[in-house]
């Protein structure tokens, strides 16, 4: 049921409009002055306001202007017994949906109300859809670490300085890179992402620089690489620490000369690209091991932004959790839910080895499995954190399994999932680490329905 507000200093007009609208099953509030109207608008979620223009103390156009500043999507229908073309134009210019003269024609009034409500609903739906399809989410948090990251982004983004983003898996490194791009002078162009850990070493050069037709067996046509695709924009090299040494050498040359050569090609191609890199590794240790080039490290790390793990900024957890709560309920088309203070405290006390990604999954699980009010008991019940796990200190609950194969599959699934997440879903690296063939690992991933999940800082 739509909720409407009538603002008019004539009681007879308010009573007439209320009677008409309540007969049409609208919920109606009314007031006789602009100041009271603004207070009601601030306290309530109205779908439409019908407002007189000529009122004492504060006229309707001022009410409209002030409301637009805080509720730009709230439609206004302006009403006046002294209507002129100039008044109607002024009301429309200030954002009114329509203008109706007194005494209002019943049919026109109802049609205008329905149209205004449809417009308001469409504006809300559009806002929700834009939020859902937007790739760049907000960086939420008020902790000193997050404030420092935001300040660094604002300072660095307008320049073309290369940035190295460091931090553990799931902490939101990609989100930082996207905000640097969004606030840069290159924001009108694309940000192209390359996950260096997910591409086999023998294909990474083709992925980055492209290849010419016939340059290798499967090169049946020319292919444009990521450097060329990002021309004029930003290239985000995620998990740069997993890039092969040969590819590192070519990336170094591209950064030095702003030129690339496709695999199998001879022609140099000029590229204008800003490079942002990210890694969950300590690159200085990788340099000592001979796995990463020192000269490339210096080229990439003009500015270093470190994204701390969630456990080091627990003061941000409540804000992020409540944001996820609202967002996921909207995505699922579910009524809003609420986290109690005790539940928020319980969330803050978890370990969060998976960082923001794990928190998002936890909130999604609570929304699905809990009632409208989510308590601390439910947080503990549905938590997968180490301190709540039955495999730690309290012993494993064998009664959950009736057959040996069920138990074996469960343990195998958890083991493979842990190793894949540890290696950022680099299948080749994980297969080598657990000493099985890559094809065998792919079969296990398919058997257990394992999927990689991506989430940002918010």
CSV table of C-alpha atoms in Angstrom, one decimal:
chain,number,residue,atom,x,y,z
A,1,UNK,CA,0.0,0.0,0.0
A,2,UNK,CA,1.4,3.4,-1.1
A,3,UNK,CA,1.9,6.0,1.6
A,4,UNK,CA,1.0,9.6,0.7
A,5,UNK,CA,1.4,13.0,2.4
A,6,UNK,CA,-1.0,15.9,1.9
A,7,UNK,CA,0.4,19.4,2.7
A,8,UNK,CA,-2.3,22.2,2.5
A,9,UNK,CA,-3.3,25.0,4.9
A,10,UNK,CA,-7.0,24.6,4.0
A,11,UNK,CA,-8.6,21.9,6.1
A,12,UNK,CA,-11.5,21.4,3.6
A,13,UNK,CA,-9.0,20.6,0.8
A,14,UNK,CA,-7.0,18.2,3.1
A,15,UNK,CA,-10.2,16.4,4.1
A,16,UNK,CA,-11.5,16.1,0.5
A,17,UNK,CA,-8.1,14.7,-0.8
A,18,UNK,CA,-7.8,12.3,2.1
A,19,UNK,CA,-11.3,10.9,1.6
A,20,UNK,CA,-10.7,10.4,-2.2
A,21,UNK,CA,-7.3,8.8,-1.7
A,22,UNK,CA,-8.2,6.6,1.2
A,23,UNK,CA,-11.2,5.3,-0.8
A,24,UNK,CA,-8.6,4.2,-3.4
A,25,UNK,CA,-6.8,2.3,-0.6
A,26,UNK,CA,-3.9,4.7,-0.2
A,27,UNK,CA,-2.4,5.3,3.3
A,28,UNK,CA,-2.6,9.1,3.9
A,29,UNK,CA,-1.0,11.6,6.3
A,30,UNK,CA,-1.7,15.3,6.2
A,31,UNK,CA,-0.4,18.5,7.7
A,32,UNK,CA,-1.2,22.2,7.3
A,33,UNK,CA,2.3,23.7,7.0
A,34,UNK,CA,5.7,23.3,5.3
A,35,UNK,CA,7.9,22.9,8.4
A,36,UNK,CA,5.8,20.1,9.7
A,37,UNK,CA,5.8,18.5,6.3
A,38,UNK,CA,9.6,18.4,6.2
A,39,UNK,CA,9.7,16.8,9.6
A,40,UNK,CA,7.2,14.1,8.5
A,41,UNK,CA,9.2,13.4,5.3
A,42,UNK,CA,12.3,13.0,7.4
A,43,UNK,CA,10.7,10.5,9.7
A,44,UNK,CA,8.5,8.5,7.3
A,45,UNK,CA,9.0,6.7,4.0
A,46,UNK,CA,6.4,8.4,1.8
A,47,UNK,CA,5.8,7.3,-1.8
A,48,UNK,CA,4.3,10.7,-2.9
A,49,UNK,CA,3.6,14.2,-1.6
A,50,UNK,CA,0.7,16.4,-2.7
A,51,UNK,CA,1.7,19.9,-1.7
A,52,UNK,CA,-0.1,23.3,-1.9
A,53,UNK,CA,2.1,26.1,-3.2
A,54,UNK,CA,0.6,29.2,-1.4
A,55,UNK,CA,1.0,28.6,2.4
A,56,UNK,CA,1.9,30.7,5.4
A,57,UNK,CA,5.5,30.9,6.6
A,58,UNK,CA,6.9,28.4,4.1
A,59,UNK,CA,5.5,28.0,0.6
A,60,UNK,CA,5.2,24.7,-1.3
A,61,UNK,CA,8.1,25.4,-3.6
A,62,UNK,CA,10.5,25.8,-0.7
A,63,UNK,CA,9.2,22.5,0.8
A,64,UNK,CA,9.9,20.9,-2.6
A,65,UNK,CA,13.4,22.3,-2.9
A,66,UNK,CA,14.4,21.2,0.7
A,67,UNK,CA,12.9,17.8,0.2
A,68,UNK,CA,14.8,17.3,-3.1
A,69,UNK,CA,18.1,17.8,-1.3
A,70,UNK,CA,17.6,14.7,0.9
A,71,UNK,CA,14.9,12.7,-1.0
A,72,UNK,CA,15.6,13.4,-4.7
A,73,UNK,CA,13.4,10.4,-5.8
A,74,UNK,CA,10.3,11.4,-3.8
A,75,UNK,CA,7.7,12.7,-6.3
A,76,UNK,CA,5.8,15.9,-5.6
A,77,UNK,CA,2.4,16.9,-7.1
A,78,UNK,CA,2.0,20.6,-6.6
A,79,UNK,CA,-1.5,22.1,-6.0
A,80,UNK,CA,-2.6,25.7,-6.3
A,81,UNK,CA,-5.8,27.8,-6.5
A,82,UNK,CA,-3.9,30.5,-8.2
A,83,UNK,CA,-2.2,28.5,-10.9
A,84,UNK,CA,-0.5,30.2,-13.9
A,85,UNK,CA,1.7,28.8,-16.6
A,86,UNK,CA,4.7,30.5,-14.9
A,87,UNK,CA,3.9,28.8,-11.6
A,88,UNK,CA,3.6,25.4,-13.3
A,89,UNK,CA,6.9,25.9,-15.1
A,90,UNK,CA,8.7,27.0,-11.9
A,91,UNK,CA,7.4,23.9,-10.1
A,92,UNK,CA,8.6,21.6,-12.8
A,93,UNK,CA,11.9,23.3,-12.9
A,94,UNK,CA,12.4,22.6,-9.2
A,95,UNK,CA,11.6,18.9,-9.7
A,96,UNK,CA,7.8,18.6,-9.3
A,97,UNK,CA,6.2,15.6,-11.1
A,98,UNK,CA,3.1,17.6,-12.1
A,99,UNK,CA,0.9,20.6,-11.3
A,100,UNK,CA,-2.8,20.5,-10.5
A,101,UNK,CA,-5.2,23.5,-10.1
A,102,UNK,CA,-7.8,23.8,-7.4
A,103,UNK,CA,-10.4,22.5,-7.2
A,104,UNK,CA,-8.8,19.3,-8.5
A,105,UNK,CA,-10.6,17.2,-11.2
A,106,UNK,CA,-11.1,13.7,-9.6
A,107,UNK,CA,-10.1,11.7,-12.6
A,108,UNK,CA,-7.0,13.8,-13.5
A,109,UNK,CA,-6.0,13.7,-9.8
A,110,UNK,CA,-6.1,9.9,-9.6
A,111,UNK,CA,-4.4,9.4,-12.9
A,112,UNK,CA,-1.6,11.8,-11.9
A,113,UNK,CA,-1.2,10.1,-8.5
A,114,UNK,CA,-0.8,6.7,-10.2
A,115,UNK,CA,1.6,8.0,-12.8
A,116,UNK,CA,3.7,9.7,-10.1
A,117,UNK,CA,3.8,6.5,-8.0
A,118,UNK,CA,4.9,4.5,-11.0
A,119,UNK,CA,7.7,7.0,-11.7
A,120,UNK,CA,8.8,6.9,-8.1
A,121,UNK,CA,8.8,3.0,-8.1
A,122,UNK,CA,10.8,3.1,-11.4
A,123,UNK,CA,13.4,5.5,-9.9
A,124,UNK,CA,13.8,3.2,-6.9
A,125,UNK,CA,14.1,0.1,-9.1
A,126,UNK,CA,16.7,1.8,-11.3
A,127,UNK,CA,18.8,2.8,-8.3
A,128,UNK,CA,18.8,-0.8,-7.0
A,129,UNK,CA,19.7,-2.2,-10.5
A,130,UNK,CA,22.5,0.3,-10.9
A,131,UNK,CA,23.8,-0.7,-7.5
A,132,UNK,CA,23.6,-4.4,-8.5
A,133,UNK,CA,25.4,-4.0,-11.9
A,134,UNK,CA,28.0,-1.5,-10.6
A,135,UNK,CA,31.4,-3.1,-10.5
A,136,UNK,CA,32.9,-0.6,-8.2
A,137,UNK,CA,31.5,-1.0,-4.7
A,138,UNK,CA,32.0,1.4,-1.8
A,139,UNK,CA,35.0,1.0,0.5
A,140,UNK,CA,33.3,0.8,3.8
A,141,UNK,CA,35.0,1.5,7.2
A,142,UNK,CA,36.1,4.2,9.5
A,143,UNK,CA,39.2,2.5,10.9
A,144,UNK,CA,42.5,4.3,10.6
A,145,UNK,CA,43.7,1.8,8.1
A,146,UNK,CA,40.8,2.3,5.8
A,147,UNK,CA,40.9,6.1,6.2
A,148,UNK,CA,44.6,6.0,5.1
A,149,UNK,CA,43.7,3.9,2.1
A,150,UNK,CA,41.0,6.3,1.0
A,151,UNK,CA,43.3,9.3,1.5
A,152,UNK,CA,46.0,7.6,-0.6
A,153,UNK,CA,43.5,6.8,-3.4
A,154,UNK,CA,42.4,10.4,-3.5
A,155,UNK,CA,46.0,11.6,-3.7
A,156,UNK,CA,47.3,9.0,-6.1
A,157,UNK,CA,44.4,8.5,-8.5
A,158,UNK,CA,44.7,11.7,-10.5
A,159,UNK,CA,48.3,10.9,-11.3
A,160,UNK,CA,49.7,8.2,-13.6
A,161,UNK,CA,51.9,6.7,-10.9
A,162,UNK,CA,52.0,2.9,-10.8
A,163,UNK,CA,50.6,1.4,-7.7
A,164,UNK,CA,51.3,-1.9,-6.0
A,165,UNK,CA,48.4,-3.1,-3.8
A,166,UNK,CA,49.3,-5.7,-1.2
A,167,UNK,CA,47.3,-7.7,1.3
A,168,UNK,CA,45.9,-11.2,2.0
A,169,UNK,CA,43.3,-13.0,-0.1
A,170,UNK,CA,39.7,-11.7,0.2
A,171,UNK,CA,40.8,-8.4,1.7
A,172,UNK,CA,39.7,-6.2,-1.2
A,173,UNK,CA,42.8,-5.5,-3.3
A,174,UNK,CA,40.8,-5.4,-6.5
A,175,UNK,CA,38.4,-2.9,-5.1
A,176,UNK,CA,41.2,-0.5,-4.2
A,177,UNK,CA,42.5,-0.9,-7.8
A,178,UNK,CA,39.1,-0.1,-9.3
A,179,UNK,CA,38.7,3.0,-7.1
A,180,UNK,CA,42.1,4.3,-8.2
A,181,UNK,CA,40.9,3.9,-11.8
A,182,UNK,CA,37.4,5.4,-11.1
A,183,UNK,CA,39.0,8.5,-9.6
A,184,UNK,CA,41.7,8.9,-12.3
A,185,UNK,CA,41.8,10.9,-15.5
A,186,UNK,CA,41.4,7.5,-17.3
A,187,UNK,CA,38.0,6.7,-15.8
A,188,UNK,CA,36.2,7.2,-19.1
A,189,UNK,CA,38.3,4.3,-20.5
A,190,UNK,CA,38.3,0.7,-19.4
A,191,UNK,CA,40.1,-1.0,-16.6
A,192,UNK,CA,41.3,-4.4,-17.9
A,193,UNK,CA,42.0,-7.1,-15.3
A,194,UNK,CA,44.5,-10.0,-15.7
A,195,UNK,CA,44.7,-12.7,-12.9
A,196,UNK,CA,48.2,-13.8,-13.3
A,197,UNK,CA,47.7,-16.8,-11.0
A,198,UNK,CA,44.8,-18.2,-13.0
A,199,UNK,CA,46.6,-18.2,-16.4
A,200,UNK,CA,49.1,-21.1,-17.2
A,201,UNK,CA,52.6,-19.7,-17.5
A,202,UNK,CA,52.9,-20.8,-21.2
A,203,UNK,CA,49.9,-18.6,-22.0
A,204,UNK,CA,50.5,-15.5,-19.9
A,205,UNK,CA,52.6,-13.8,-22.6
A,206,UNK,CA,49.9,-14.3,-25.2
A,207,UNK,CA,47.3,-13.0,-22.8
A,208,UNK,CA,49.2,-9.9,-22.0
A,209,UNK,CA,50.7,-9.0,-25.3
A,210,UNK,CA,48.6,-10.9,-27.8
A,211,UNK,CA,49.9,-13.1,-30.7
A,212,UNK,CA,50.0,-13.2,-34.4
A,213,UNK,CA,48.3,-15.9,-36.5
A,214,UNK,CA,50.4,-19.0,-36.7
A,215,UNK,CA,52.8,-18.0,-33.9
A,216,UNK,CA,52.1,-21.3,-32.2
A,217,UNK,CA,50.0,-24.4,-32.8
A,218,UNK,CA,46.7,-23.1,-31.5
A,219,UNK,CA,47.1,-19.5,-32.8
A,220,UNK,CA,44.6,-19.8,-35.7
A,221,UNK,CA,44.1,-16.0,-35.8
A,222,UNK,CA,45.6,-12.8,-34.6
A,223,UNK,CA,44.7,-11.9,-31.0
A,224,UNK,CA,44.9,-8.5,-29.2
A,225,UNK,CA,46.5,-8.7,-25.8
A,226,UNK,CA,45.5,-7.0,-22.5
A,227,UNK,CA,48.0,-4.2,-22.9
A,228,UNK,CA,46.5,-3.2,-26.2
A,229,UNK,CA,42.9,-3.6,-24.9
A,230,UNK,CA,43.8,-1.3,-21.9
A,231,UNK,CA,45.2,1.5,-24.2
A,232,UNK,CA,44.2,4.8,-22.8
A,233,UNK,CA,42.9,3.1,-19.6
A,234,UNK,CA,44.2,1.0,-16.7
A,235,UNK,CA,45.7,-2.5,-16.7
A,236,UNK,CA,45.2,-4.3,-13.4
A,237,UNK,CA,47.7,-7.2,-12.9
A,238,UNK,CA,46.3,-9.2,-10.1
A,239,UNK,CA,48.5,-11.7,-8.2
A,240,UNK,CA,51.6,-10.4,-10.0
A,241,UNK,CA,53.8,-12.5,-7.7
A,242,UNK,CA,52.7,-15.6,-9.7
A,243,UNK,CA,53.9,-14.3,-13.1
A,244,UNK,CA,56.6,-16.2,-14.8
A,245,UNK,CA,60.1,-14.7,-15.0
A,246,UNK,CA,60.0,-14.5,-18.9
A,247,UNK,CA,56.7,-12.7,-18.8
A,248,UNK,CA,58.1,-10.4,-16.1
A,249,UNK,CA,60.9,-9.4,-18.4
A,250,UNK,CA,58.5,-8.4,-21.2
A,251,UNK,CA,56.3,-6.5,-18.7
A,252,UNK,CA,59.3,-4.6,-17.5
A,253,UNK,CA,60.2,-3.6,-21.1
A,254,UNK,CA,56.6,-2.5,-21.8
A,255,UNK,CA,56.7,-0.3,-18.7
A,256,UNK,CA,60.1,1.2,-19.6
A,257,UNK,CA,59.4,1.9,-23.3
A,258,UNK,CA,55.5,2.0,-23.4
A,259,UNK,CA,55.8,-0.5,-26.3
A,260,UNK,CA,54.9,-4.1,-26.7
A,261,UNK,CA,55.4,-6.8,-29.3
A,262,UNK,CA,52.9,-9.6,-29.9
A,263,UNK,CA,54.0,-13.2,-29.6
A,264,UNK,CA,55.3,-14.2,-33.0
A,265,UNK,CA,55.3,-10.7,-34.2
A,266,UNK,CA,58.1,-8.2,-35.0
A,267,UNK,CA,56.3,-4.8,-35.1
A,268,UNK,CA,56.5,-2.7,-32.0
A,269,UNK,CA,53.1,-1.3,-30.8
A,270,UNK,CA,52.9,1.8,-28.7
A,271,UNK,CA,50.6,1.6,-25.7
A,272,UNK,CA,49.4,4.2,-23.2
A,273,UNK,CA,48.5,2.2,-20.1
A,274,UNK,CA,48.6,2.8,-16.4
A,275,UNK,CA,49.5,-0.4,-14.5
A,276,UNK,CA,48.2,-1.3,-11.1
A,277,UNK,CA,49.5,-4.5,-9.6
A,278,UNK,CA,48.3,-6.6,-6.6
A,279,UNK,CA,49.7,-9.5,-4.7
A,280,UNK,CA,49.2,-11.5,-1.5
A,281,UNK,CA,52.9,-12.4,-1.4
A,282,UNK,CA,55.9,-10.7,0.1
A,283,UNK,CA,57.6,-9.7,-3.1
A,284,UNK,CA,60.9,-8.9,-1.4
A,285,UNK,CA,61.0,-12.5,-0.1
A,286,UNK,CA,60.1,-13.7,-3.6
A,287,UNK,CA,63.0,-11.6,-5.0
A,288,UNK,CA,65.4,-13.3,-2.5
A,289,UNK,CA,64.2,-16.7,-3.7
A,290,UNK,CA,64.8,-15.7,-7.3
A,291,UNK,CA,61.1,-15.8,-8.2
A,292,UNK,CA,60.6,-12.1,-8.9
A,293,UNK,CA,62.7,-9.4,-10.6
A,294,UNK,CA,63.9,-6.6,-8.4
A,295,UNK,CA,63.9,-4.1,-11.3
A,296,UNK,CA,60.2,-4.9,-12.0
A,297,UNK,CA,59.4,-4.5,-8.3
A,298,UNK,CA,60.8,-1.0,-8.3
A,299,UNK,CA,58.9,-0.2,-11.5
A,300,UNK,CA,55.6,-1.3,-10.0
A,301,UNK,CA,55.9,0.0,-6.5
A,302,UNK,CA,56.0,3.7,-7.0
A,303,UNK,CA,53.2,3.8,-4.5
A,304,UNK,CA,52.4,0.9,-2.2
A,305,UNK,CA,48.9,0.5,-0.7
A,306,UNK,CA,48.6,-2.2,1.9
A,307,UNK,CA,45.1,-3.6,2.6
A,308,UNK,CA,45.1,-5.1,6.1
A,309,UNK,CA,43.2,-8.3,7.0
A,310,UNK,CA,39.7,-7.9,8.5
A,311,UNK,CA,40.9,-9.1,11.9
A,312,UNK,CA,43.1,-6.0,12.1
A,313,UNK,CA,40.2,-3.6,11.6
A,314,UNK,CA,37.4,-5.2,13.6
A,315,UNK,CA,35.8,-1.8,14.2
A,316,UNK,CA,34.7,-1.9,10.6
A,317,UNK,CA,32.9,-5.3,10.8
A,318,UNK,CA,29.6,-4.0,12.1
A,319,UNK,CA,29.3,-1.4,9.3
A,320,UNK,CA,30.3,-3.8,6.6
A,321,UNK,CA,28.0,-6.6,7.9
A,322,UNK,CA,24.9,-4.3,8.0
A,323,UNK,CA,25.7,-3.1,4.5
A,324,UNK,CA,25.9,-6.7,3.3
A,325,UNK,CA,22.7,-7.5,5.1
A,326,UNK,CA,20.7,-4.8,3.3
A,327,UNK,CA,22.4,-5.5,0.0
A,328,UNK,CA,21.8,-9.3,0.0
A,329,UNK,CA,18.2,-9.0,1.2
A,330,UNK,CA,17.5,-6.6,-1.8
A,331,UNK,CA,19.3,-9.0,-4.2
A,332,UNK,CA,17.2,-11.9,-2.9
A,333,UNK,CA,13.9,-9.9,-2.9
A,334,UNK,CA,13.6,-10.7,0.8
A,335,UNK,CA,12.2,-8.5,3.6
A,336,UNK,CA,14.9,-6.7,5.5
A,337,UNK,CA,16.5,-8.4,8.5
A,338,UNK,CA,18.3,-7.1,11.6
A,339,UNK,CA,21.5,-8.0,13.4
A,340,UNK,CA,21.3,-7.6,17.2
A,341,UNK,CA,24.1,-5.8,19.1
A,342,UNK,CA,25.1,-9.2,20.5
A,343,UNK,CA,25.2,-10.7,17.0
A,344,UNK,CA,27.5,-7.9,15.7
A,345,UNK,CA,29.7,-8.4,18.7
A,346,UNK,CA,29.9,-12.1,18.0
A,347,UNK,CA,30.9,-11.3,14.4
A,348,UNK,CA,33.7,-9.1,15.6
A,349,UNK,CA,35.0,-11.9,17.7
A,350,UNK,CA,35.4,-14.4,14.8
A,351,UNK,CA,38.8,-15.0,13.2
A,352,UNK,CA,37.9,-14.1,9.6
A,353,UNK,CA,40.7,-15.9,7.9
A,354,UNK,CA,38.9,-15.4,4.6
A,355,UNK,CA,38.5,-11.6,5.3
A,356,UNK,CA,35.8,-9.6,3.5
A,357,UNK,CA,34.9,-12.5,1.2
A,358,UNK,CA,34.2,-14.8,4.2
A,359,UNK,CA,32.2,-12.1,5.9
A,360,UNK,CA,30.0,-11.7,2.9
A,361,UNK,CA,29.4,-15.4,2.7
A,362,UNK,CA,28.6,-15.5,6.4
A,363,UNK,CA,26.0,-12.8,6.2
A,364,UNK,CA,24.4,-14.5,3.2
A,365,UNK,CA,24.2,-17.7,5.2
A,366,UNK,CA,22.6,-16.0,8.1
A,367,UNK,CA,20.0,-14.3,5.9
A,368,UNK,CA,19.0,-17.6,4.4
A,369,UNK,CA,19.0,-19.7,7.6
A,370,UNK,CA,17.8,-17.1,10.2
A,371,UNK,CA,14.5,-15.3,11.1
A,372,UNK,CA,14.0,-11.6,10.8
A,373,UNK,CA,16.2,-10.9,13.9
A,374,UNK,CA,19.6,-12.5,13.8
A,375,UNK,CA,21.1,-13.2,17.2
A,376,UNK,CA,24.6,-14.1,18.5
A,377,UNK,CA,23.5,-17.7,18.9
A,378,UNK,CA,22.8,-18.0,15.2
A,379,UNK,CA,26.2,-16.4,14.4
A,380,UNK,CA,27.9,-19.1,16.4
A,381,UNK,CA,25.7,-21.8,14.9
A,382,UNK,CA,26.4,-20.9,11.3
A,383,UNK,CA,30.0,-19.8,11.6
A,384,UNK,CA,32.7,-21.8,9.9
A,385,UNK,CA,35.4,-20.1,11.8
A,386,UNK,CA,38.2,-22.1,13.6
A,387,UNK,CA,37.0,-21.4,17.1
A,388,UNK,CA,33.4,-22.6,16.3
A,389,UNK,CA,34.6,-25.7,14.4
A,390,UNK,CA,34.0,-29.1,15.9
A,391,UNK,CA,37.3,-30.2,14.5
A,392,UNK,CA,39.2,-28.1,16.9
A,393,UNK,CA,39.7,-28.8,20.6
A,394,UNK,CA,36.3,-30.5,21.0
A,395,UNK,CA,37.1,-33.3,18.6
A,396,UNK,CA,35.5,-34.2,15.3
A,397,UNK,CA,31.7,-35.0,15.4
A,398,UNK,CA,31.8,-38.4,13.7
A,399,UNK,CA,28.0,-38.9,14.3
A,400,UNK,CA,27.4,-36.6,11.3
A,401,UNK,CA,28.5,-39.4,9.0
A,402,UNK,CA,26.9,-42.9,8.6
A,403,UNK,CA,29.3,-44.3,6.0
A,404,UNK,CA,33.0,-44.1,5.6
A,405,UNK,CA,32.8,-42.8,2.0
A,406,UNK,CA,30.7,-39.9,3.1
A,407,UNK,CA,33.3,-39.0,5.7
A,408,UNK,CA,36.1,-39.5,3.2
A,409,UNK,CA,34.5,-37.2,0.6
A,410,UNK,CA,33.8,-34.5,3.2
A,411,UNK,CA,37.4,-34.4,4.3
A,412,UNK,CA,38.7,-34.5,0.8
A,413,UNK,CA,36.4,-31.7,-0.3
A,414,UNK,CA,37.5,-29.5,2.6
A,415,UNK,CA,41.2,-30.2,2.0
A,416,UNK,CA,41.0,-29.4,-1.7
A,417,UNK,CA,39.0,-26.2,-1.1
A,418,UNK,CA,41.5,-25.1,1.5
A,419,UNK,CA,44.5,-25.6,-0.8
A,420,UNK,CA,42.7,-23.9,-3.8
A,421,UNK,CA,41.9,-20.8,-1.7
A,422,UNK,CA,45.4,-20.8,-0.3
A,423,UNK,CA,46.8,-20.7,-3.8
A,424,UNK,CA,44.1,-18.2,-5.0
A,425,UNK,CA,42.6,-20.9,-7.2
A,426,UNK,CA,45.7,-21.5,-9.2
A,427,UNK,CA,44.9,-25.1,-10.3
A,428,UNK,CA,48.3,-25.9,-11.7
A,429,UNK,CA,50.1,-24.8,-8.5
A,430,UNK,CA,47.6,-26.6,-6.2
A,431,UNK,CA,47.9,-29.8,-8.2
A,432,UNK,CA,51.7,-29.6,-7.8
A,433,UNK,CA,51.5,-28.9,-4.1
A,434,UNK,CA,49.2,-31.8,-3.3
A,435,UNK,CA,50.9,-34.1,-5.8
A,436,UNK,CA,48.1,-35.0,-8.2
A,437,UNK,CA,47.6,-34.5,-11.9
A,438,UNK,CA,45.9,-31.3,-13.0
A,439,UNK,CA,43.2,-33.2,-14.8
A,440,UNK,CA,42.5,-35.2,-11.7
A,441,UNK,CA,42.2,-32.0,-9.6
A,442,UNK,CA,39.7,-30.6,-12.2
A,443,UNK,CA,37.7,-33.8,-11.8
A,444,UNK,CA,37.6,-33.3,-8.0
A,445,UNK,CA,36.5,-29.7,-8.4
A,446,UNK,CA,33.7,-30.7,-10.6
A,447,UNK,CA,32.7,-33.7,-8.4
A,448,UNK,CA,32.5,-31.6,-5.2
A,449,UNK,CA,30.9,-28.6,-7.0
A,450,UNK,CA,33.7,-26.2,-5.8
A,451,UNK,CA,33.4,-22.7,-7.1
A,452,UNK,CA,35.6,-19.6,-6.8
A,453,UNK,CA,33.9,-16.6,-5.2
A,454,UNK,CA,34.9,-13.0,-5.8
A,455,UNK,CA,34.0,-10.1,-3.5
A,456,UNK,CA,35.3,-6.7,-2.8
A,457,UNK,CA,35.8,-4.5,0.3
A,458,UNK,CA,32.2,-3.7,1.1
